[in-house]
């Protein structure tokens, strides 16, 4: 063995490989699913200039790539275990860049208890394209999906909404971000791994394309309508400081990676407890009703109209 | 739901989705591994202008993408089952193109008994990038790897070697290809799914980066040397017709997607029978010896020197 590709894998990715990866030197990796467990799989792609800015730190790009998928696991009520990585690399991204990229993955592997299982690297004359496929496990038949919400359920969300969307605007110079909190939320999602959605959620998903649009997906897949009380949507102090003019951006901007879920009102106590036990804030923001679509309501139960719904990938 | 991405998935990919895909409308897909079976996973990326030519038919690009991964399954002795798809799409590839792309996948799904499990689509300003992650199953502990060849084993290969490399040269105008056999072999690999490597191989892999280089990987991972008898390397009539000047290209050019494997001489009868039963030609091309590296030998057991080893991804 010799040459660029093999050295590249040896240096930056072999140290990340774990059980079943077969040293990253085979045609495929092996994975054992324990009896009574079901495998969940999710794949995401980040494209330079579309999903990250070319001068974002490599270490945060790799962590974001992984965390976006960890968030998908959390949304299904699954425990993340291992991942595959696809890299289409333009010559302009050098070894130093990938050393930092790999360091970011190592940090988050330790943090979230996952390991690299396999992957593929190719050259490209275009932008850097990064794909990650995550494997998670859930007890058989216990996974959470977008279908399952029923009229009468409450609508809940973890964390705060809109920080990442404002962070992107801050990076573009549209907004101040004195403590870099908003920028940090854009660059590095906090996937809600460990929040036990499978214990109480009737339906769930993660918010990646904007709260309103994603709520629309949940409503559609469950065949129900969702009402969101605008005043209850949890905002960070920094998002509040940005002012009311940015509220719509918070609701439609995407990249939150918070969990949006429904549950019977009888589960409220359990949900509050899970929030305390996991250290993940959780807020009831509305309810499930018969019908279809999403209605954003003010405190007088009047509908608030938005000019846009959310982020489309193309 | 509205807009480009959702329509795109609905039109071209929902018809391909099978069990566990949850209608392609969730954060992740589900997969059940039967008791006693082990999951194998492999991922590959094809980049426009690197792995396929921009004017290659869309239908053969999608089939090649899938078949490259099916070949990885076959190389591990596994039965392919399902796949995830990542698409980074430039605006220049229109819906008509993707209709053909999807048709190609549908054809090969039926042929090989696999289905779409999930995926991700994004926009890009660069070339089209296609990623595919395949899931296969093998009886627990029976998977074939590149480690396991021992001195005294025979070295075998399926099919014929070099056709695809010559096909690429034909497409570039370097070589005639009157019956388009060579071009066909480049555009559409024939993965050796159904060849029961797990029944007799001590080690194995698929030949994707050139016979000599890939043999080097097998030798390295097994900690042995491989001797290849040049005159026994199986060539198609079309490759023979190209003449001796192209022989080195055949051995180093890549894209064969044949299986290269080792087995005890006592297995020769079983291997010949498996070839007949599966309709996949199989040829003994050398042997495993102590040492390291790959030696290409002429009929007088003299080493044949090559000017290059094989294809590097970058």
XYZ file of C-alpha atoms in Angstrom:
628
model
C 0.000 0.000 0.000
C 1.206 3.447 -0.790
C 0.001 6.849 -1.822
C -2.373 9.540 -0.765
C -5.620 7.757 -0.052
C -4.205 5.033 2.169
C -2.005 7.408 4.159
C -4.950 9.744 4.555
C -7.136 7.004 6.044
C -4.282 5.620 8.149
C -3.406 8.989 9.668
C -6.759 10.619 10.248
C -9.362 7.910 10.413
C -7.863 4.634 11.674
C -7.512 6.141 15.161
C -11.289 6.735 15.139
C -12.225 3.187 14.096
C -13.837 0.821 16.576
C -15.392 -2.628 16.804
C -16.531 -4.026 13.481
C -14.533 -1.546 11.417
C -11.975 -4.275 10.606
C -9.232 -1.651 10.649
C -10.982 0.242 7.818
C -9.158 -2.129 5.483
C -11.991 -4.261 4.131
C -14.791 -3.933 1.628
C -17.357 -3.597 4.381
C -17.738 -3.318 8.137
C -19.505 -5.683 10.511
C -22.171 -4.738 13.019
C -23.931 -6.931 15.580
C -27.384 -5.921 16.737
C -28.128 -7.378 20.169
C -31.212 -9.563 20.500
C -34.365 -7.545 21.208
C -32.854 -4.387 19.737
C -33.735 -2.751 16.448
C -31.257 -0.877 14.296
C -32.010 2.668 13.229
C -30.078 4.346 10.416
C -29.909 7.941 9.311
C -27.708 9.679 6.780
C -26.883 13.357 6.284
C -24.747 15.328 3.891
C -23.028 18.649 4.484
C -21.844 20.604 1.446
C -19.291 23.418 1.595
C -20.932 26.808 0.986
C -24.398 25.286 1.472
C -24.302 23.846 5.001
C -21.105 25.341 6.322
C -18.997 28.341 5.509
C -15.610 27.577 3.934
C -13.780 29.320 6.781
C -15.672 27.621 9.611
C -13.199 25.722 11.816
C -12.684 22.151 10.566
C -13.156 20.791 14.070
C -16.633 22.281 14.376
C -17.622 21.134 10.876
C -16.843 17.511 11.701
C -18.591 17.753 15.055
C -21.624 19.366 13.421
C -21.706 16.605 10.819
C -21.757 13.967 13.559
C -24.120 15.848 15.849
C -26.739 16.379 13.153
C -26.973 12.594 12.903
C -26.875 12.115 16.669
C -29.887 14.407 16.760
C -31.693 12.139 14.285
C -30.997 9.216 16.619
C -32.363 11.131 19.582
C -35.465 12.013 17.564
C -36.191 8.319 17.019
C -35.642 7.512 20.700
C -32.474 5.577 19.822
C -29.004 5.330 21.339
C -26.286 6.224 18.778
C -23.571 3.588 18.377
C -21.396 3.912 15.264
C -21.090 5.763 11.984
C -19.824 5.626 8.418
C -18.166 8.613 6.785
C -18.047 9.691 3.112
C -15.617 12.405 2.101
C -15.350 14.007 -1.353
C -12.225 16.087 -0.966
C -11.044 18.966 -3.143
C -7.264 19.497 -3.189
C -7.694 22.839 -1.385
C -8.443 21.066 1.915
C -5.038 19.996 3.175
C -3.845 17.500 5.771
C -3.747 20.154 8.479
C -7.436 20.796 7.879
C -8.229 17.090 8.134
C -6.133 16.704 11.263
C -8.427 19.238 12.904
C -11.492 17.577 11.324
C -10.434 14.240 12.807
C -9.725 15.794 16.225
C -13.278 17.121 16.312
C -14.647 13.660 15.630
C -12.432 12.119 18.312
C -13.752 14.611 20.873
C -17.373 13.862 20.084
C -16.814 10.110 19.810
C -15.658 10.193 23.429
C -18.504 12.470 24.440
C -21.308 10.487 22.846
C -19.893 6.954 22.973
C -19.842 6.289 19.230
C -17.091 5.058 16.898
C -16.178 5.078 13.230
C -17.243 1.907 11.436
C -16.216 2.580 7.842
C -16.279 5.064 5.035
C -15.130 6.177 1.643
C -12.883 8.977 0.416
C -12.775 10.355 -3.112
C -11.358 13.376 -4.857
C -13.511 16.107 -6.355
C -12.982 19.295 -8.319
C -15.992 20.796 -6.597
C -16.767 21.815 -3.032
C -16.022 19.585 -0.049
C -18.920 17.150 0.451
C -19.235 15.260 3.733
C -21.674 12.417 4.286
C -22.311 10.631 7.550
C -24.517 7.610 8.175
C -25.266 6.827 11.780
C -26.337 3.541 13.349
C -28.326 3.599 16.545
C -30.253 1.046 18.559
C -33.664 1.102 20.147
C -35.615 -1.559 22.026
C -37.671 -3.515 19.500
C -40.902 -1.712 18.613
C -40.130 1.318 20.828
C -38.835 3.774 18.212
C -40.529 7.153 17.914
C -41.752 8.380 14.537
C -43.505 11.434 13.128
C -46.757 9.506 12.962
C -48.598 8.933 16.229
C -49.728 12.325 17.524
C -53.427 12.342 18.458
C -55.808 15.208 19.157
C -55.593 16.115 22.805
C -51.823 15.522 23.073
C -49.569 18.316 24.207
C -46.800 19.650 21.952
C -43.348 19.967 23.528
C -39.907 21.160 22.512
C -36.482 20.838 24.152
C -33.983 23.668 24.643
C -34.413 27.034 22.909
C -35.505 27.795 19.362
C -33.897 30.109 16.807
C -30.396 30.551 18.220
C -28.671 28.843 15.307
C -30.653 30.790 12.708
C -29.646 34.022 14.429
C -26.069 32.725 14.691
C -25.923 32.350 10.927
C -27.195 35.922 10.541
C -24.521 37.055 13.011
C -21.827 35.336 10.939
C -23.206 37.145 7.881
C -22.885 40.444 9.769
C -26.626 41.051 10.060
C -26.772 40.839 13.843
C -24.433 41.458 16.798
C -23.363 38.415 18.847
C -21.187 39.836 21.621
C -20.762 36.601 23.595
C -20.736 34.389 20.463
C -23.516 32.274 21.935
C -25.643 32.453 18.785
C -22.705 31.703 16.485
C -21.786 28.781 18.714
C -25.286 27.376 18.471
C -25.086 27.586 14.663
C -21.663 25.993 14.476
C -22.154 23.271 17.052
C -25.585 21.773 17.646
C -26.292 20.153 21.028
C -28.045 16.933 20.043
C -30.481 15.866 22.731
C -28.993 12.409 23.120
C -30.119 10.970 26.444
C -33.547 12.576 26.442
C -35.756 9.450 26.665
C -38.347 10.322 24.030
C -39.240 6.628 23.699
C -40.594 6.658 27.273
C -43.450 9.091 26.686
C -43.660 10.584 23.165
C -46.607 9.705 20.919
C -44.649 11.225 18.005
C -41.414 13.122 17.621
C -38.725 14.535 15.350
C -35.829 16.914 15.538
C -36.145 20.546 14.454
C -33.634 21.075 11.666
C -35.522 23.012 8.986
C -37.348 25.516 11.200
C -39.906 24.941 13.954
C -42.946 25.863 11.873
C -42.013 23.789 8.846
C -40.984 20.785 10.886
C -44.153 21.004 12.955
C -45.934 20.864 9.597
C -44.189 17.587 8.808
C -45.196 16.126 12.158
C -48.800 17.254 11.631
C -48.834 15.799 8.117
C -47.381 12.423 9.070
C -49.694 12.101 12.075
C -52.761 13.369 10.192
C -53.496 16.059 12.778
C -53.235 19.817 13.249
C -50.803 21.500 15.617
C -51.370 24.753 17.494
C -48.289 26.576 18.733
C -48.620 29.315 21.354
C -46.131 31.896 20.101
C -45.449 33.316 23.548
C -44.450 29.950 24.970
C -41.795 29.142 22.352
C -38.592 29.015 24.424
C -36.050 31.657 23.406
C -32.579 32.184 24.813
C -31.763 35.495 26.497
C -29.607 36.290 23.463
C -32.472 35.613 21.051
C -34.780 37.808 23.151
C -32.150 40.545 23.090
C -32.162 40.447 19.269
C -35.703 41.820 19.406
C -39.124 41.010 18.034
C -38.040 41.748 14.453
C -36.051 38.503 14.532
C -38.812 36.295 15.992
C -39.928 35.012 12.622
C -36.325 34.046 11.812
C -36.247 32.059 15.056
C -39.363 30.111 14.104
C -38.424 29.437 10.487
C -34.633 29.510 10.321
C -33.615 25.933 11.036
C -30.516 24.280 12.493
C -31.999 24.095 16.001
C -31.532 20.352 16.517
C -33.986 20.426 19.363
C -36.596 17.701 19.801
C -40.212 18.461 18.932
C -42.646 15.884 20.252
C -46.180 15.178 21.327
C -47.379 13.330 24.399
C -50.551 12.692 26.293
C -51.179 15.344 29.007
C -50.920 12.461 31.505
C -47.196 12.249 30.699
C -46.440 15.860 31.659
C -44.958 14.960 35.036
C -42.740 12.268 33.540
C -41.549 14.683 30.839
C -40.686 17.387 33.373
C -38.767 14.797 35.396
C -36.890 13.556 32.306
C -35.902 17.150 31.573
C -34.519 17.581 35.083
C -32.764 14.203 35.100
C -31.080 14.791 31.728
C -30.362 18.492 32.256
C -32.230 19.216 29.025
C -34.815 22.014 29.336
C -38.255 21.084 28.026
C -41.218 23.369 27.326
C -44.844 22.747 26.422
C -45.558 25.004 23.427
C -48.976 23.933 22.200
C -51.340 21.118 21.476
C -52.598 18.625 18.934
C -56.076 19.192 17.483
C -58.116 17.498 14.775
C -57.517 18.900 11.310
C -54.341 19.608 9.411
C -51.480 22.083 9.275
C -49.856 24.321 11.873
C -51.369 27.407 13.455
C -49.215 29.887 15.351
C -51.346 31.658 17.952
C -50.891 34.790 20.037
C -51.996 35.036 23.684
C -55.523 36.020 22.548
C -55.718 32.802 20.455
C -55.479 34.811 17.208
C -53.467 33.333 14.345
C -50.053 34.917 13.672
C -49.172 34.888 9.964
C -45.594 34.282 8.831
C -44.101 35.326 5.525
C -42.092 32.120 5.104
C -42.260 28.585 6.431
C -38.727 27.253 6.655
C -35.645 25.991 4.984
C -35.773 23.990 1.751
C -32.693 22.009 0.813
C -33.021 23.115 -2.780
C -45.164 19.923 2.820
C -44.324 21.718 -0.341
C -41.427 22.668 -2.534
C -38.588 21.126 -4.421
C -36.987 18.708 -2.001
C -40.175 16.996 -0.886
C -41.561 16.664 -4.399
C -38.209 15.317 -5.557
C -38.205 12.579 -2.916
C -41.910 11.835 -3.424
C -41.590 11.454 -7.199
C -38.309 9.660 -7.659
C -37.485 7.879 -4.431
C -40.657 6.950 -2.531
C -41.464 4.304 -5.171
C -38.099 2.686 -4.371
C -38.599 2.597 -0.599
C -39.219 -0.700 1.173
C -39.623 -2.181 4.645
C -38.185 -0.023 7.413
C -37.977 3.105 5.255
C -41.041 4.553 7.040
C -42.092 6.204 3.779
C -38.809 8.174 3.702
C -40.584 10.672 5.936
C -38.789 10.220 9.247
C -35.472 11.162 10.800
C -34.178 7.630 10.441
C -35.032 4.219 9.034
C -35.487 0.947 10.900
C -33.747 -2.323 10.140
C -34.198 -5.721 11.766
C -31.312 -8.160 11.693
C -32.566 -11.746 12.048
C -31.169 -13.802 14.904
C -27.903 -15.550 13.983
C -27.171 -13.073 11.211
C -24.566 -10.342 11.224
C -24.995 -7.019 9.469
C -22.364 -5.848 7.001
C -22.206 -2.226 5.842
C -20.303 -0.604 3.027
C -20.432 2.889 1.619
C -19.241 4.300 -1.697
C -19.246 7.689 -3.346
C -19.325 8.494 -7.055
C -18.343 12.010 -8.130
C -19.185 13.509 -11.515
C -16.071 13.839 -13.700
C -14.105 11.556 -11.339
C -16.062 8.289 -11.313
C -18.454 8.842 -14.189
C -18.503 11.015 -17.250
C -21.091 13.817 -17.228
C -22.754 12.465 -20.371
C -22.970 8.841 -19.182
C -26.629 7.747 -19.148
C -28.258 8.499 -15.775
C -29.712 5.008 -15.631
C -26.293 3.371 -15.822
C -24.807 5.805 -13.284
C -27.392 4.838 -10.674
C -27.011 1.161 -11.427
C -23.229 1.451 -11.228
C -23.537 3.241 -7.894
C -25.658 0.406 -6.515
C -23.655 -2.380 -8.127
C -20.334 -1.143 -6.759
C -21.806 -1.650 -3.284
C -23.396 -4.965 -4.195
C -19.909 -6.065 -5.184
C -18.629 -5.096 -1.723
C -21.343 -7.282 -0.217
C -20.385 -10.194 -2.442
C -16.736 -9.713 -1.430
C -17.647 -10.167 2.226
C -19.752 -13.253 1.480
C -22.926 -11.352 2.364
C -26.407 -11.116 0.856
C -27.327 -7.484 0.020
C -30.616 -6.312 1.518
C -31.176 -2.548 1.547
C -29.430 0.771 0.954
C -29.308 4.447 1.869
C -28.708 7.121 -0.757
C -27.054 10.551 -0.478
C -27.432 12.989 -3.349
C -25.719 16.386 -3.655
C -27.449 17.816 -6.682
C -26.350 20.725 -8.871
C -29.165 22.584 -10.625
C -27.901 21.346 -14.011
C -29.242 17.838 -13.333
C -32.951 18.138 -14.009
C -35.976 16.014 -13.147
C -35.755 14.128 -16.427
C -32.249 13.048 -15.499
C -33.388 11.867 -12.071
C -36.372 10.036 -13.542
C -33.883 7.951 -15.517
C -31.602 7.655 -12.460
C -34.529 6.310 -10.431
C -35.576 3.897 -13.209
C -32.084 2.404 -13.160
C -32.325 1.811 -9.426
C -35.764 0.238 -9.778
C -34.424 -2.204 -12.379
C -31.540 -3.296 -10.184
C -33.642 -3.395 -7.021
C -35.784 -6.016 -8.737
C -32.768 -7.842 -10.082
C -30.843 -8.064 -6.828
C -33.653 -8.082 -4.282
C -32.726 -4.905 -2.425
C -34.731 -1.805 -1.509
C -34.204 1.822 -0.580
C -34.164 2.393 3.172
C -33.455 6.114 3.468
C -31.285 8.943 2.289
C -30.537 12.607 2.070
C -30.662 15.162 -0.719
C -28.893 18.521 -0.754
C -28.070 21.173 -3.287
C -24.518 21.936 -4.409
C -22.805 24.416 -6.700
C -20.253 21.760 -7.567
C -20.385 18.451 -9.408
C -23.048 15.833 -8.733
C -21.975 13.665 -5.772
C -23.729 10.361 -5.147
C -23.231 8.291 -2.011
C -24.656 4.865 -1.351
C -24.470 2.822 1.830
C -25.455 -0.803 1.549
C -26.655 -3.200 4.248
C -26.095 -6.896 3.787
C -26.393 -9.951 5.976
C -24.134 -12.907 6.572
C -24.406 -15.871 8.925
C -22.745 -14.933 12.195
C -18.970 -15.357 12.044
C -18.980 -16.448 8.390
C -18.012 -13.164 6.697
C -14.961 -13.141 4.449
C -12.225 -10.541 4.968
C -8.914 -9.628 3.401
C -7.082 -11.284 6.275
C -6.961 -15.066 6.290
C -4.916 -16.172 3.276
C -2.208 -18.684 4.224
C 0.817 -19.918 2.329
C -0.186 -22.885 0.192
C -3.620 -21.476 -0.682
C -4.585 -20.958 -4.304
C -5.448 -17.517 -5.655
C -8.658 -17.244 -7.682
C -10.573 -14.602 -9.563
C -14.089 -14.496 -11.034
C -14.986 -13.325 -14.549
C -12.486 -11.471 -16.718
C -10.035 -8.742 -15.783
C -9.401 -5.396 -17.488
C -12.535 -4.953 -19.572
C -13.743 -1.888 -17.679
C -10.332 -0.215 -17.785
C -10.248 -0.733 -21.552
C -13.859 0.469 -21.748
C -12.869 3.772 -20.178
C -10.047 4.108 -22.717
C -12.548 3.347 -25.490
C -14.836 6.114 -24.205
C -11.844 8.456 -24.244
C -11.220 7.495 -27.875
C -7.981 5.617 -27.200
C -9.266 2.217 -28.285
C -11.908 0.807 -30.645
C -14.863 -0.995 -29.091
C -16.954 -2.198 -32.039
C -19.464 -4.262 -30.043
C -19.440 -1.858 -27.047
C -18.652 -4.769 -24.739
C -15.748 -2.957 -23.072
C -17.713 0.272 -22.645
C -20.578 -1.736 -21.196
C -18.278 -3.348 -18.651
C -17.041 0.104 -17.602
C -20.501 1.586 -17.341
C -22.253 -1.321 -15.692
C -20.342 -3.669 -13.402
C -21.665 -7.208 -12.906
C -21.391 -7.675 -9.152
C -20.816 -11.319 -8.299
C -23.758 -11.526 -5.932
C -24.650 -15.195 -5.442
C -21.096 -16.493 -5.654
C -20.807 -18.206 -2.233
C -17.378 -16.963 -1.181
C -18.233 -17.685 2.456
C -18.351 -21.431 1.677
C -14.686 -21.822 0.752
C -12.608 -18.606 0.736
C -9.844 -18.133 3.312
C -9.733 -14.451 2.299
C -11.381 -12.311 -0.343
C -12.145 -8.876 -1.725
C -13.476 -7.309 -4.876
C -11.181 -5.931 -7.558
C -12.022 -2.258 -7.932
C -8.665 -0.453 -8.049
C -6.776 -2.821 -10.352
C -5.895 -6.494 -9.910
C -2.269 -5.930 -8.938
C -2.940 -3.187 -6.411
C -5.883 -4.985 -4.851
C -3.891 -8.207 -4.652
C -1.345 -6.115 -2.753
C -4.020 -5.154 -0.241
C -5.022 -8.782 0.233
C -1.375 -9.796 0.688
C -0.814 -6.977 3.182
C -3.889 -7.686 5.284
C -3.181 -11.430 5.336
C 0.547 -10.977 5.939
C 1.515 -13.141 2.979
C 2.882 -12.829 -0.556
C 0.848 -13.514 -3.684
C 2.180 -14.885 -6.958
C 0.072 -14.252 -10.050
C 0.706 -16.243 -13.220
C 0.295 -13.598 -15.916
C -0.784 -16.072 -18.584
C -3.641 -17.397 -16.486
C -5.283 -14.024 -15.810
C -8.680 -14.377 -17.519
C -9.186 -11.898 -20.360
C -12.261 -11.450 -22.508
C -11.989 -12.018 -26.263
C -12.337 -8.234 -26.652
C -9.476 -7.552 -24.241
C -7.295 -10.098 -26.061
C -8.158 -8.380 -29.341
C -6.887 -5.066 -27.942
C -3.425 -6.589 -27.970
C -0.511 -7.091 -25.587
C 0.165 -3.359 -25.367
C -2.982 -3.038 -23.249
C -2.249 -5.936 -20.891
C -0.769 -3.697 -18.211
C -3.879 -1.508 -18.340
C -5.971 -4.622 -17.765
C -3.999 -5.536 -14.649
C -3.839 -2.052 -13.144
C -6.842 -0.153 -14.472
C -9.573 -0.898 -11.957
C -13.377 -1.015 -12.094
C -13.454 -4.794 -12.622
C -15.748 -5.634 -9.695
C -14.675 -9.237 -9.898
C -13.946 -11.265 -6.765
C -10.343 -12.038 -5.873
C -10.008 -14.729 -3.221
C -7.809 -17.402 -1.761
C -8.734 -20.938 -0.797
C -7.087 -24.153 0.219
C -6.283 -26.381 -2.800
C -8.677 -28.930 -1.251
C -11.545 -26.543 -2.067
C -10.824 -26.429 -5.820
C -13.621 -28.850 -6.720
C -16.157 -26.965 -4.628
C -15.086 -23.681 -6.211
C -15.415 -25.052 -9.742
C -18.868 -26.365 -8.858
C -19.915 -23.010 -7.364
C -18.811 -21.328 -10.588
C -20.948 -23.681 -12.652
C -23.953 -23.434 -10.328
C -23.907 -19.625 -10.265
C -22.949 -19.161 -13.918
C -19.988 -17.061 -12.792
C -16.689 -18.072 -14.436
C -13.865 -18.664 -11.979
C -10.141 -19.037 -12.696
C -7.158 -20.030 -10.575
C -4.499 -17.366 -11.264
C -1.776 -18.042 -8.720
C -0.891 -18.939 -5.182
C -0.145 -17.696 -1.701
C 3.459 -17.939 -0.472
C 5.271 -16.788 2.643
C 6.624 -13.251 2.406
C 5.005 -10.023 1.342
C 3.848 -8.181 -1.753
C 2.665 -9.343 -5.165
C 4.793 -10.914 -7.884
C 3.518 -11.167 -11.440
C 5.197 -14.156 -13.140
C 5.563 -15.255 -16.749
C 5.321 -18.902 -17.811
C 9.048 -19.370 -17.064
C 8.437 -18.145 -13.463
C 10.291 -14.869 -14.191
C 8.926 -11.689 -12.619
C 7.113 -9.286 -14.964
C 7.647 -5.634 -13.978
C 4.835 -3.108 -14.312
C 5.226 0.647 -14.599
C 2.255 1.400 -12.352
C 0.314 -0.417 -9.671
C -3.258 0.780 -9.834
C -5.792 3.456 -9.235
C -5.509 5.896 -6.333
C -8.636 7.794 -5.360
C -6.628 10.964 -5.016
